[in-house]
Short mmCIF file of C-alpha atoms in Angstrom, two decimals:
data_model
loop_
_atom_site.label_atom_id
_atom_site.label_comp_id
_atom_site.label_asym_id
_atom_site.label_seq_id
_atom_site.Cartn_x
_atom_site.Cartn_y
_atom_site.Cartn_z
CA MET A 1 0.00 0.00 0.00
CA LEU A 2 2.85 2.38 0.83
CA GLN A 3 4.28 1.80 -2.61
CA ARG A 4 0.94 2.74 -4.15
CA VAL A 5 0.87 5.98 -2.18
CA MET A 6 4.38 6.89 -3.27
CA MET A 7 3.58 6.05 -6.89
CA LEU A 8 0.57 8.35 -6.74
CA THR A 9 2.36 11.24 -5.05
CA LEU A 10 5.70 11.11 -6.86
CA PRO A 11 4.36 12.54 -10.16
CA LEU A 12 2.78 15.36 -8.17
CA LEU A 13 6.05 16.06 -6.38
CA LEU A 14 7.84 16.25 -9.69
CA THR A 15 5.38 18.74 -11.15
CA GLY A 16 5.71 22.44 -10.64
CA CYS A 17 7.51 23.04 -13.90
CA LEU A 18 5.06 25.75 -14.86
CA SER A 19 6.60 29.22 -14.54
CA LEU A 20 4.57 32.41 -14.57
CA ASP A 21 7.64 34.65 -14.69
CA PRO A 22 7.56 37.20 -17.53
CA HIS A 23 10.02 36.47 -20.31
CA TYR A 24 13.22 38.28 -19.34
CA GLN A 25 15.01 40.41 -21.89
CA ARG A 26 17.94 42.63 -21.01
CA PRO A 27 17.04 46.30 -21.59
CA ALA A 28 18.87 47.92 -24.48
CA ALA A 29 21.83 49.97 -23.29
CA PRO A 30 20.81 53.65 -23.59
CA VAL A 31 24.31 54.69 -24.71
CA PRO A 32 26.24 54.77 -28.02
CA ALA A 33 28.00 51.59 -29.09
CA ASN A 34 31.38 53.33 -28.76
CA LEU A 35 32.71 56.13 -26.66
CA PRO A 36 33.05 59.53 -28.35
CA GLN A 37 36.20 60.25 -30.34
CA GLY A 38 37.86 63.49 -31.23
CA GLU A 39 40.65 65.68 -29.97
CA ALA A 40 40.19 64.58 -26.38
CA GLY A 41 38.72 61.16 -27.02
CA GLY A 42 41.56 59.77 -29.07
CA ASN A 43 41.07 57.50 -32.05
CA GLN A 44 42.31 54.16 -30.74
CA ALA A 45 39.94 51.21 -30.71
CA LEU A 46 40.20 49.14 -27.56
CA SER A 47 40.27 45.45 -26.96
CA TYR A 48 40.25 45.84 -23.20
CA PRO A 49 42.59 43.40 -21.44
CA ASP A 50 41.28 41.79 -18.29
CA VAL A 51 44.15 42.73 -16.00
CA VAL A 52 44.09 41.42 -12.44
CA TRP A 53 45.19 43.93 -9.83
CA ARG A 54 48.48 42.14 -9.13
CA ASP A 55 49.49 42.74 -12.75
CA TYR A 56 47.97 46.22 -12.81
CA VAL A 57 49.97 47.43 -9.78
CA GLN A 58 53.64 47.46 -10.76
CA ASP A 59 55.21 48.92 -7.60
CA ALA A 60 56.11 46.21 -5.06
CA ARG A 61 55.35 48.43 -2.06
CA LEU A 62 51.97 49.47 -3.39
CA ARG A 63 51.15 45.85 -4.22
CA GLN A 64 51.76 44.91 -0.59
CA VAL A 65 49.58 47.78 0.61
CA VAL A 66 46.71 46.70 -1.65
CA ALA A 67 47.04 43.13 -0.36
CA LEU A 68 46.83 44.43 3.21
CA GLY A 69 43.67 46.31 2.33
CA LEU A 70 42.00 43.30 0.72
CA ASN A 71 42.68 41.31 3.89
CA SER A 72 41.75 43.99 6.42
CA SER A 73 39.18 46.37 4.90
CA ARG A 74 35.98 46.52 6.96
CA ASP A 75 34.02 47.63 3.90
CA LEU A 76 35.02 44.48 2.05
CA ARG A 77 34.29 42.29 5.07
CA GLU A 78 30.82 43.81 5.27
CA ALA A 79 30.21 43.17 1.58
CA ILE A 80 31.33 39.54 1.86
CA ALA A 81 29.09 39.07 4.93
CA ASN A 82 26.18 40.33 2.84
CA ILE A 83 26.98 37.62 0.27
CA ALA A 84 26.90 34.93 2.95
CA SER A 85 23.57 36.22 4.24
CA ALA A 86 22.03 36.33 0.76
CA ARG A 87 23.30 32.84 -0.02
CA ALA A 88 21.79 31.49 3.21
CA LEU A 89 18.45 33.12 2.41
CA TYR A 90 18.55 31.55 -1.04
CA GLY A 91 19.17 28.12 0.49
CA GLU A 92 16.28 28.67 2.88
CA GLN A 93 13.93 29.68 0.05
CA ARG A 94 15.08 26.84 -2.21
CA SER A 95 14.30 24.28 0.51
CA ALA A 96 10.58 25.02 -0.02
CA LEU A 97 10.84 23.19 -3.35
CA PHE A 98 11.39 19.88 -1.56
CA PRO A 99 9.22 17.98 0.94
CA THR A 100 10.23 17.64 4.56
CA ILE A 101 10.23 13.94 5.47
CA ASN A 102 10.02 12.95 9.12
CA ALA A 103 10.19 9.54 10.78
CA THR A 104 8.11 8.70 13.86
CA ALA A 105 7.88 5.73 16.20
CA ASP A 106 5.03 5.24 18.72
CA GLY A 107 4.25 2.59 21.27
CA SER A 108 1.52 2.08 23.88
CA ARG A 109 0.87 -0.57 26.53
CA GLY A 110 -1.95 -0.74 29.09
CA ARG A 111 -4.35 -2.88 31.10
CA ALA A 112 -8.08 -2.24 30.98
CA LEU A 113 -11.37 -3.94 31.95
CA THR A 114 -12.79 -6.45 29.59
CA GLY A 115 -16.29 -6.24 28.21
CA SER A 116 -17.73 -8.33 31.08
CA GLY A 117 -16.37 -5.84 33.57
CA ASN A 118 -15.02 -8.46 36.00
CA ALA A 119 -11.60 -9.02 34.44
CA THR A 120 -8.77 -7.07 32.90
CA ALA A 121 -6.75 -7.60 29.75
CA LEU A 122 -3.35 -6.34 28.64
CA SER A 123 -3.29 -4.36 25.38
CA GLN A 124 -0.26 -3.05 23.50
CA SER A 125 0.50 -1.55 20.07
CA TYR A 126 3.58 -0.29 18.26
CA GLU A 127 3.91 1.75 15.08
CA ALA A 128 6.77 3.13 12.96
CA ALA A 129 6.12 5.47 10.05
CA ALA A 130 7.64 8.07 7.75
CA GLY A 131 5.69 10.91 6.27
CA VAL A 132 5.43 14.25 4.57
CA SER A 133 3.75 17.08 6.44
CA ALA A 134 1.95 19.97 4.71
CA PHE A 135 4.14 20.00 1.61
CA GLU A 136 2.89 22.54 -0.94
CA LEU A 137 2.95 21.21 -4.48
CA ASP A 138 4.46 23.97 -6.61
CA LEU A 139 2.09 23.45 -9.53
CA PHE A 140 2.20 27.09 -10.66
CA GLY A 141 5.84 27.79 -9.86
CA LYS A 142 5.34 30.14 -6.90
CA ASN A 143 8.15 28.67 -4.81
CA ALA A 144 10.37 28.27 -7.86
CA SER A 145 9.89 31.95 -8.67
CA LEU A 146 10.72 32.95 -5.10
CA SER A 147 13.80 30.71 -5.27
CA ARG A 148 14.92 32.38 -8.50
CA ALA A 149 14.36 35.81 -6.96
CA ALA A 150 16.47 34.88 -3.92
CA PHE A 151 19.19 33.47 -6.19
CA GLU A 152 19.34 36.67 -8.23
CA THR A 153 19.50 38.69 -5.00
CA TYR A 154 22.44 36.56 -3.94
CA LEU A 155 24.18 37.23 -7.25
CA ALA A 156 23.44 40.96 -6.90
CA ASN A 157 25.15 40.94 -3.50
CA SER A 158 28.08 39.08 -5.03
CA GLU A 159 28.45 41.76 -7.70
CA ALA A 160 28.14 44.48 -5.04
CA ALA A 161 31.08 42.90 -3.22
CA LYS A 162 33.10 42.83 -6.44
CA SER A 163 32.31 46.51 -6.94
CA THR A 164 33.40 47.24 -3.37
CA ARG A 165 36.62 45.32 -3.97
CA LEU A 166 37.34 47.20 -7.19
CA THR A 167 36.62 50.56 -5.57
CA LEU A 168 38.82 49.63 -2.61
CA ILE A 169 41.78 48.87 -4.88
CA ALA A 170 41.39 52.20 -6.70
CA ASP A 171 40.97 54.11 -3.42
CA ILE A 172 44.09 52.56 -1.91
CA VAL A 173 46.09 53.47 -5.01
CA THR A 174 44.87 57.09 -5.02
CA ASP A 175 45.40 57.45 -1.25
CA TRP A 176 48.92 56.02 -1.55
CA VAL A 177 49.68 58.46 -4.38
CA ALA A 178 48.21 61.29 -2.28
CA VAL A 179 50.73 60.50 0.47
CA ALA A 180 53.51 60.76 -2.13
CA ALA A 181 52.16 64.06 -3.50
CA GLU A 182 51.76 65.69 -0.10
CA ARG A 183 55.25 64.63 0.92
CA SER A 184 56.63 66.13 -2.29
CA ASN A 185 54.72 69.35 -1.66
CA LEU A 186 56.11 69.44 1.86
CA ALA A 187 59.66 68.89 0.59
CA VAL A 188 59.31 71.67 -2.03
CA ALA A 189 57.88 74.05 0.58
CA GLN A 190 60.71 73.27 3.00
CA GLN A 191 63.33 73.76 0.27
CA THR A 192 61.74 77.04 -0.77
CA MET A 193 61.53 78.13 2.87
CA ALA A 194 65.24 77.37 3.43
CA SER A 195 66.22 79.19 0.23
CA ALA A 196 63.99 82.15 1.09
CA LYS A 197 65.49 82.31 4.60
CA ARG A 198 68.99 82.52 3.17
CA SER A 199 67.89 85.24 0.74
CA LEU A 200 66.18 87.12 3.57
CA ASP A 201 69.32 87.02 5.72
CA VAL A 202 71.44 88.27 2.81
CA THR A 203 68.96 91.05 2.03
CA ARG A 204 68.85 92.19 5.66
CA ASN A 205 72.64 92.29 5.75
CA ASN A 206 72.71 94.27 2.49
CA GLN A 207 70.12 96.69 3.85
CA GLN A 208 72.26 97.32 6.92
CA HIS A 209 75.15 98.20 4.61
CA GLY A 210 73.00 100.41 2.39
CA ILE A 211 72.99 98.06 -0.58
CA ALA A 212 69.33 96.93 -0.34
CA SER A 213 66.20 98.83 0.58
CA LEU A 214 63.51 98.10 3.13
CA VAL A 215 61.24 97.20 0.21
CA ASP A 216 63.68 94.43 -0.74
CA VAL A 217 63.65 93.16 2.84
CA ALA A 218 59.85 93.18 2.98
CA SER A 219 59.61 91.36 -0.36
CA ALA A 220 62.05 88.68 0.80
CA GLU A 221 60.07 88.37 4.03
CA THR A 222 56.84 87.66 2.14
CA VAL A 223 58.38 84.78 0.18
CA TYR A 224 59.85 83.26 3.34
CA GLN A 225 56.67 83.52 5.40
CA GLN A 226 54.54 82.13 2.56
CA ALA A 227 56.82 79.10 2.23
CA ARG A 228 56.84 78.70 6.01
CA SER A 229 53.04 78.72 6.10
CA ASP A 230 52.85 76.25 3.21
CA ALA A 231 55.31 73.91 4.93
CA ALA A 232 53.10 73.76 8.02
CA SER A 233 50.01 73.23 5.88
CA TYR A 234 51.58 70.45 3.81
CA ALA A 235 52.83 68.73 6.97
CA THR A 236 49.21 68.55 8.09
CA SER A 237 48.05 67.38 4.66
CA ALA A 238 50.71 64.65 4.57
CA ALA A 239 49.59 63.35 7.97
CA GLN A 240 45.94 63.43 6.92
CA ALA A 241 46.71 61.61 3.67
CA LYS A 242 48.45 58.90 5.69
CA ASN A 243 45.42 58.64 7.98
CA ALA A 244 43.11 58.29 4.96
CA LEU A 245 45.31 55.51 3.59
CA ASP A 246 45.29 53.69 6.94
CA LEU A 247 41.49 53.91 7.02
CA ALA A 248 41.12 52.56 3.48
CA VAL A 249 43.52 49.68 4.18
CA GLY A 250 41.94 48.90 7.53
CA GLN A 251 45.18 48.96 9.50
CA ARG A 252 48.28 51.09 9.96
CA VAL A 253 50.52 50.95 6.88
CA PRO A 254 54.21 50.49 7.78
CA GLU A 255 56.52 53.35 6.88
CA ASN A 256 58.71 51.14 4.69
CA LEU A 257 55.71 50.62 2.36
CA LEU A 258 55.11 54.35 1.90
CA PRO A 259 56.58 56.54 -0.89
CA SER A 260 58.98 59.35 -0.05
CA GLY A 261 57.69 61.56 -2.86
CA ILE A 262 55.82 61.52 -6.13
CA GLU A 263 58.77 62.40 -8.36
CA ALA A 264 60.40 58.98 -7.79
CA LEU A 265 57.35 56.79 -8.38
CA GLY A 266 57.76 56.16 -12.09
CA GLY A 267 55.44 53.59 -13.65
CA ILE A 268 53.69 52.26 -10.56
CA MET A 269 50.65 51.13 -12.57
CA ARG A 270 50.24 49.32 -15.84
CA ASP A 271 48.99 51.64 -18.55
CA LEU A 272 45.64 50.82 -20.14
CA PRO A 273 44.48 51.46 -23.71
CA ALA A 274 42.76 54.72 -24.49
CA GLY A 275 39.41 53.68 -25.94
CA VAL A 276 36.64 51.24 -25.12
CA SER A 277 33.48 49.73 -26.58
CA SER A 278 30.41 50.34 -24.47
CA HIS A 279 29.81 46.56 -24.51
CA VAL A 280 32.67 46.18 -22.02
CA LEU A 281 30.82 48.41 -19.56
CA LEU A 282 28.02 45.82 -19.28
CA THR A 283 30.44 43.58 -17.35
CA ARG A 284 31.07 46.19 -14.65
CA PRO A 285 30.04 44.86 -11.23
CA ASP A 286 27.65 47.72 -10.51
CA VAL A 287 25.92 47.20 -13.87
CA LEU A 288 25.66 43.44 -13.30
CA GLN A 289 24.34 44.11 -9.81
CA ALA A 290 21.58 46.26 -11.26
CA GLU A 291 20.74 43.55 -13.80
CA HIS A 292 20.52 40.81 -11.16
CA ASN A 293 18.20 43.02 -9.11
CA LEU A 294 16.07 43.42 -12.24
CA LYS A 295 15.97 39.63 -12.74
CA SER A 296 14.96 39.18 -9.11
CA ALA A 297 12.09 41.63 -9.58
CA ASN A 298 11.08 39.75 -12.73
CA ALA A 299 10.89 36.47 -10.77
CA ASN A 300 8.83 38.12 -8.03
CA ILE A 301 6.19 38.92 -10.66
CA GLY A 302 5.88 35.18 -11.34
CA SER A 303 5.35 34.52 -7.65
CA ALA A 304 2.69 37.24 -7.44
CA ARG A 305 0.89 35.79 -10.47
CA ALA A 306 0.90 32.31 -8.92
CA ALA A 307 -1.01 33.67 -5.90
CA PHE A 308 -4.12 33.90 -8.12
CA PHE A 309 -4.16 30.12 -8.62
CA PRO A 310 -5.06 27.30 -6.21
CA SER A 311 -2.43 25.91 -3.87
CA ILE A 312 -2.37 22.23 -3.01
CA SER A 313 -0.77 20.87 0.15
CA LEU A 314 -0.06 17.24 0.88
CA THR A 315 0.24 15.42 4.17
CA ALA A 316 0.97 11.71 3.87
CA SER A 317 2.57 8.95 5.89
CA GLY A 318 3.18 5.24 5.64
CA GLY A 319 4.65 2.59 7.88
CA VAL A 320 4.03 -0.59 9.86
CA GLY A 321 2.11 -1.41 13.02
CA SER A 322 2.05 -4.43 15.32
CA GLY A 323 0.80 -5.57 18.68
CA GLU A 324 4.23 -6.92 19.53
CA LEU A 325 7.42 -4.84 19.42
CA SER A 326 9.47 -7.87 18.42
CA SER A 327 7.40 -8.47 15.32
CA LEU A 328 6.99 -4.83 14.29
CA PHE A 329 9.24 -5.04 11.23
CA SER A 330 8.84 -8.76 10.51
CA HIS A 331 5.11 -9.37 10.74
CA GLY A 332 3.75 -5.85 11.16
CA ALA A 333 0.73 -4.70 9.20
CA GLY A 334 1.02 -1.81 6.77
CA VAL A 335 -0.49 1.50 7.89
CA TRP A 336 -0.82 4.67 5.88
CA SER A 337 -2.61 7.97 5.65
CA PHE A 338 -3.06 10.40 2.78
CA ALA A 339 -4.56 13.87 3.32
CA PRO A 340 -4.33 16.33 0.44
CA SER A 341 -5.85 19.80 0.78
CA ILE A 342 -6.56 22.56 -1.70
CA SER A 343 -6.87 26.28 -1.09
CA LEU A 344 -8.71 28.46 -3.60
CA PRO A 345 -8.19 32.25 -3.55
CA ILE A 346 -11.76 33.60 -3.66
CA PHE A 347 -11.56 36.98 -1.97
CA SER A 348 -8.52 38.76 -0.51
CA GLY A 349 -9.68 42.36 -0.46
CA GLY A 350 -7.50 43.16 -3.47
CA TYR A 351 -4.30 41.99 -1.77
CA ASN A 352 -3.17 39.69 -4.58
CA THR A 353 -3.84 42.34 -7.23
CA ALA A 354 -2.01 44.98 -5.21
CA GLN A 355 0.92 42.60 -4.71
CA LEU A 356 1.11 41.94 -8.45
CA ASN A 357 0.95 45.66 -9.22
CA TYR A 358 3.73 46.26 -6.69
CA THR A 359 6.04 43.65 -8.22
CA GLN A 360 5.44 45.06 -11.70
CA ALA A 361 6.21 48.58 -10.44
CA GLN A 362 9.38 47.23 -8.80
CA LYS A 363 10.46 45.77 -12.12
CA ASP A 364 9.94 49.15 -13.81
CA LEU A 365 12.04 50.71 -11.05
CA TYR A 366 14.90 48.26 -11.57
CA VAL A 367 14.76 48.74 -15.34
CA ALA A 368 15.35 52.45 -14.78
CA THR A 369 18.06 51.67 -12.22
CA TYR A 370 19.82 49.37 -14.70
CA GLU A 371 19.67 51.93 -17.50
CA LYS A 372 21.00 54.63 -15.15
CA ALA A 373 23.87 52.33 -14.11
CA VAL A 374 24.83 51.83 -17.77
CA GLN A 375 24.65 55.57 -18.46
CA THR A 376 26.75 56.34 -15.37
CA ALA A 377 29.35 53.78 -16.42
CA PHE A 378 29.47 55.33 -19.89
CA GLN A 379 29.93 58.86 -18.55
CA GLU A 380 32.59 57.89 -16.01
CA THR A 381 34.58 56.03 -18.63
CA ALA A 382 34.22 58.76 -21.25
CA ASP A 383 35.39 61.38 -18.75
CA ALA A 384 38.39 59.31 -17.68
CA LEU A 385 39.41 58.58 -21.27
CA ALA A 386 39.03 62.24 -22.24
CA ARG A 387 41.30 63.21 -19.34
CA LYS A 388 43.85 60.55 -20.26
CA ALA A 389 44.09 61.84 -23.84
CA THR A 390 45.43 65.24 -22.70
CA LEU A 391 47.42 64.27 -19.60
CA GLN A 392 50.66 63.39 -21.34
CA GLU A 393 50.73 66.72 -23.14
CA GLN A 394 49.98 68.52 -19.88
CA LEU A 395 52.74 66.65 -18.04
CA ALA A 396 55.26 67.40 -20.79
CA ALA A 397 54.33 71.09 -20.76
CA GLN A 398 54.46 71.23 -16.96
CA THR A 399 57.87 69.56 -16.88
CA GLY A 400 59.13 72.09 -19.42
CA TYR A 401 57.63 74.87 -17.30
CA VAL A 402 59.60 73.71 -14.25
CA ALA A 403 62.83 73.48 -16.27
CA ALA A 404 62.33 76.99 -17.64
CA ALA A 405 61.51 78.32 -14.16
CA GLN A 406 64.68 76.76 -12.75
CA GLN A 407 66.74 78.40 -15.49
CA TYR A 408 64.97 81.71 -14.87
CA TYR A 409 65.77 81.49 -11.15
CA ARG A 410 69.46 80.65 -11.73
CA LEU A 411 69.93 83.51 -14.18
CA ALA A 412 68.01 85.98 -12.00
CA GLU A 413 70.13 85.07 -8.98
CA LEU A 414 73.35 85.43 -11.01
CA ARG A 415 72.31 88.80 -12.45
CA TYR A 416 71.27 90.03 -8.99
CA ARG A 417 74.63 89.10 -7.49
CA GLN A 418 76.36 90.89 -10.39
CA GLY A 419 74.22 93.96 -9.79
CA VAL A 420 72.52 93.79 -13.18
CA ASP A 421 68.92 93.22 -11.99
CA SER A 422 67.02 94.27 -8.88
CA TYR A 423 66.08 91.93 -6.10
CA LEU A 424 62.44 92.07 -7.21
CA THR A 425 63.37 90.12 -10.36
CA LEU A 426 64.98 87.41 -8.23
CA LEU A 427 61.90 87.22 -5.99
CA ASP A 428 59.65 86.89 -9.02
CA ALA A 429 61.82 84.04 -10.34
CA GLN A 430 61.67 82.32 -6.96
CA ARG A 431 57.87 82.57 -6.80
CA THR A 432 57.58 81.32 -10.38
CA LEU A 433 59.73 78.26 -9.65
CA TYR A 434 57.78 77.49 -6.47
CA THR A 435 54.45 77.66 -8.31
CA ALA A 436 55.75 75.57 -11.22
CA GLN A 437 56.98 72.82 -8.89
CA GLN A 438 53.63 72.69 -7.09
CA SER A 439 51.75 72.53 -10.39
CA LEU A 440 53.94 69.67 -11.64
CA ILE A 441 53.24 67.66 -8.48
CA ALA A 442 49.51 68.23 -8.94
CA ALA A 443 49.68 67.15 -12.59
CA GLN A 444 51.62 64.00 -11.70
CA GLN A 445 49.07 63.14 -9.02
CA THR A 446 46.23 63.67 -11.49
CA ALA A 447 47.89 61.32 -13.98
CA TYR A 448 48.24 58.53 -11.42
CA ASP A 449 44.68 59.09 -10.18
CA ASN A 450 43.43 58.86 -13.76
CA GLN A 451 45.10 55.48 -14.20
CA ALA A 452 43.40 54.21 -11.04
CA THR A 453 40.07 55.64 -12.17
CA LEU A 454 40.34 53.98 -15.58
CA TYR A 455 41.01 50.62 -13.98
CA LYS A 456 37.93 51.02 -11.80
CA VAL A 457 35.47 52.38 -14.37
CA LEU A 458 36.44 49.71 -16.91
CA GLY A 459 35.80 46.96 -14.36
CA GLY A 460 39.45 45.97 -14.37
CA GLY A 461 40.24 42.37 -13.50
CA VAL A 462 36.69 41.44 -12.50
CA THR A 463 36.36 38.32 -14.66
CA ALA A 464 39.82 37.07 -13.80
CA GLU A 465 39.27 37.72 -10.08
CA ARG A 466 36.02 35.70 -10.23
CA GLN A 467 37.95 32.69 -11.48
CA GLY A 468 41.18 33.27 -9.60
CA ASP A 469 41.19 34.17 -5.94
CA GLY A 470 37.96 32.60 -4.67
CA VAL A 471 37.25 35.43 -2.22
CA ILE A 472 33.94 36.20 -3.87
CA ALA A 473 31.75 33.34 -5.05
CA ASP A 474 30.88 33.11 -8.73
CA LYS A 475 27.44 32.14 -9.96
CA ALA A 476 28.88 28.93 -11.42
CA THR A 477 29.60 27.63 -7.89
CA LEU A 478 25.96 27.61 -6.90
CA SER A 479 23.51 25.32 -8.62
CA ARG A 480 19.93 26.29 -8.97
#
């Protein structure tokens, strides 16, 4: 008899293949197929290489700092914890697709009066059974839709963690470069302050001997005090840049892993090509996150649609019973029960309709969110590529500006000592050199920041990191 029950229920358990989810189609990307070209956009076509961060970061010290950050960052730990939570919720939701089977064993023994009322008789019974309790047959795919929605939410959290990881790498690089830039600014300010102090002392001595005027002394004083003020300011900025780096990494970065200045960095990052097809942007983690959220909303519509159809629950059990414990499994009689139930949605006060309308509105929301993510990715990449196209020319011009300012200062100092030019010309040359050096440091920092930004906005290394380090689970590791 138990076999008959199982034969009857097994086809029902295997049903539930019907899905009421709307057919999913990825929204068309609301951006051009290629990024704009022109004077700033360049005219190179890109086949973007998938460069993992270890290959992207060329400086050994910076590579160690990034590794520290990936191991210690609280932001990344939080993102990975969100993945674990979403995966657990998916497992919980997916379990509703399968019946819960429980085994029970009962026994009773007692003595009671017989029918004549003047004697007693011993009675005993034993039973062992296995059964399914209140299992909902997923005939219209409600639980399957909810499972798909939970799975897509899990994948969205996984992509969010990849985005956090990518942003963290770029932030660590820019913060590390900021430490180098501020230390260079501090060194230039201190050098200018020392030079200005020597000039001020010479000018004061000349004024006492009637060679220089009080105007010359006052002018020399302004250059010295300005450099002195800048040195104090850059000392603060250098300390704050170090604090920002420590926060991004999640721990204190050792001094031996920090740069002394930006002028000695060289090629700390691998250069990337200058153009990109917008198709590459669709693999960015934030764009994929938006798409998985859209797919989750699409599956929720299927669940809401299924609520309009009947739900069937099954409670069934089968086993053996006997009056003797010793013969329970050898000569016991078969016992079984089968209790299906059906629930028909007749009136819910508009709840089911409202729930369906809500899920459809949520899908519209996530369509807009996805399209905005694609547009944002396009703009960020176009801006970074436009900046990259002019940076080399700017750096070359700025380097030439510093060289010319140094020559101007040397000649002005020589002519002043020979009595050809006034001290005001020397002060102007000194200010020009100071400004040129500061501008070159800023341009160098911008160039390094642009490299880090390009790596981030192009989704650098995401595919390779999925397959390589195992920190963040890939969708292929989780079966539906």
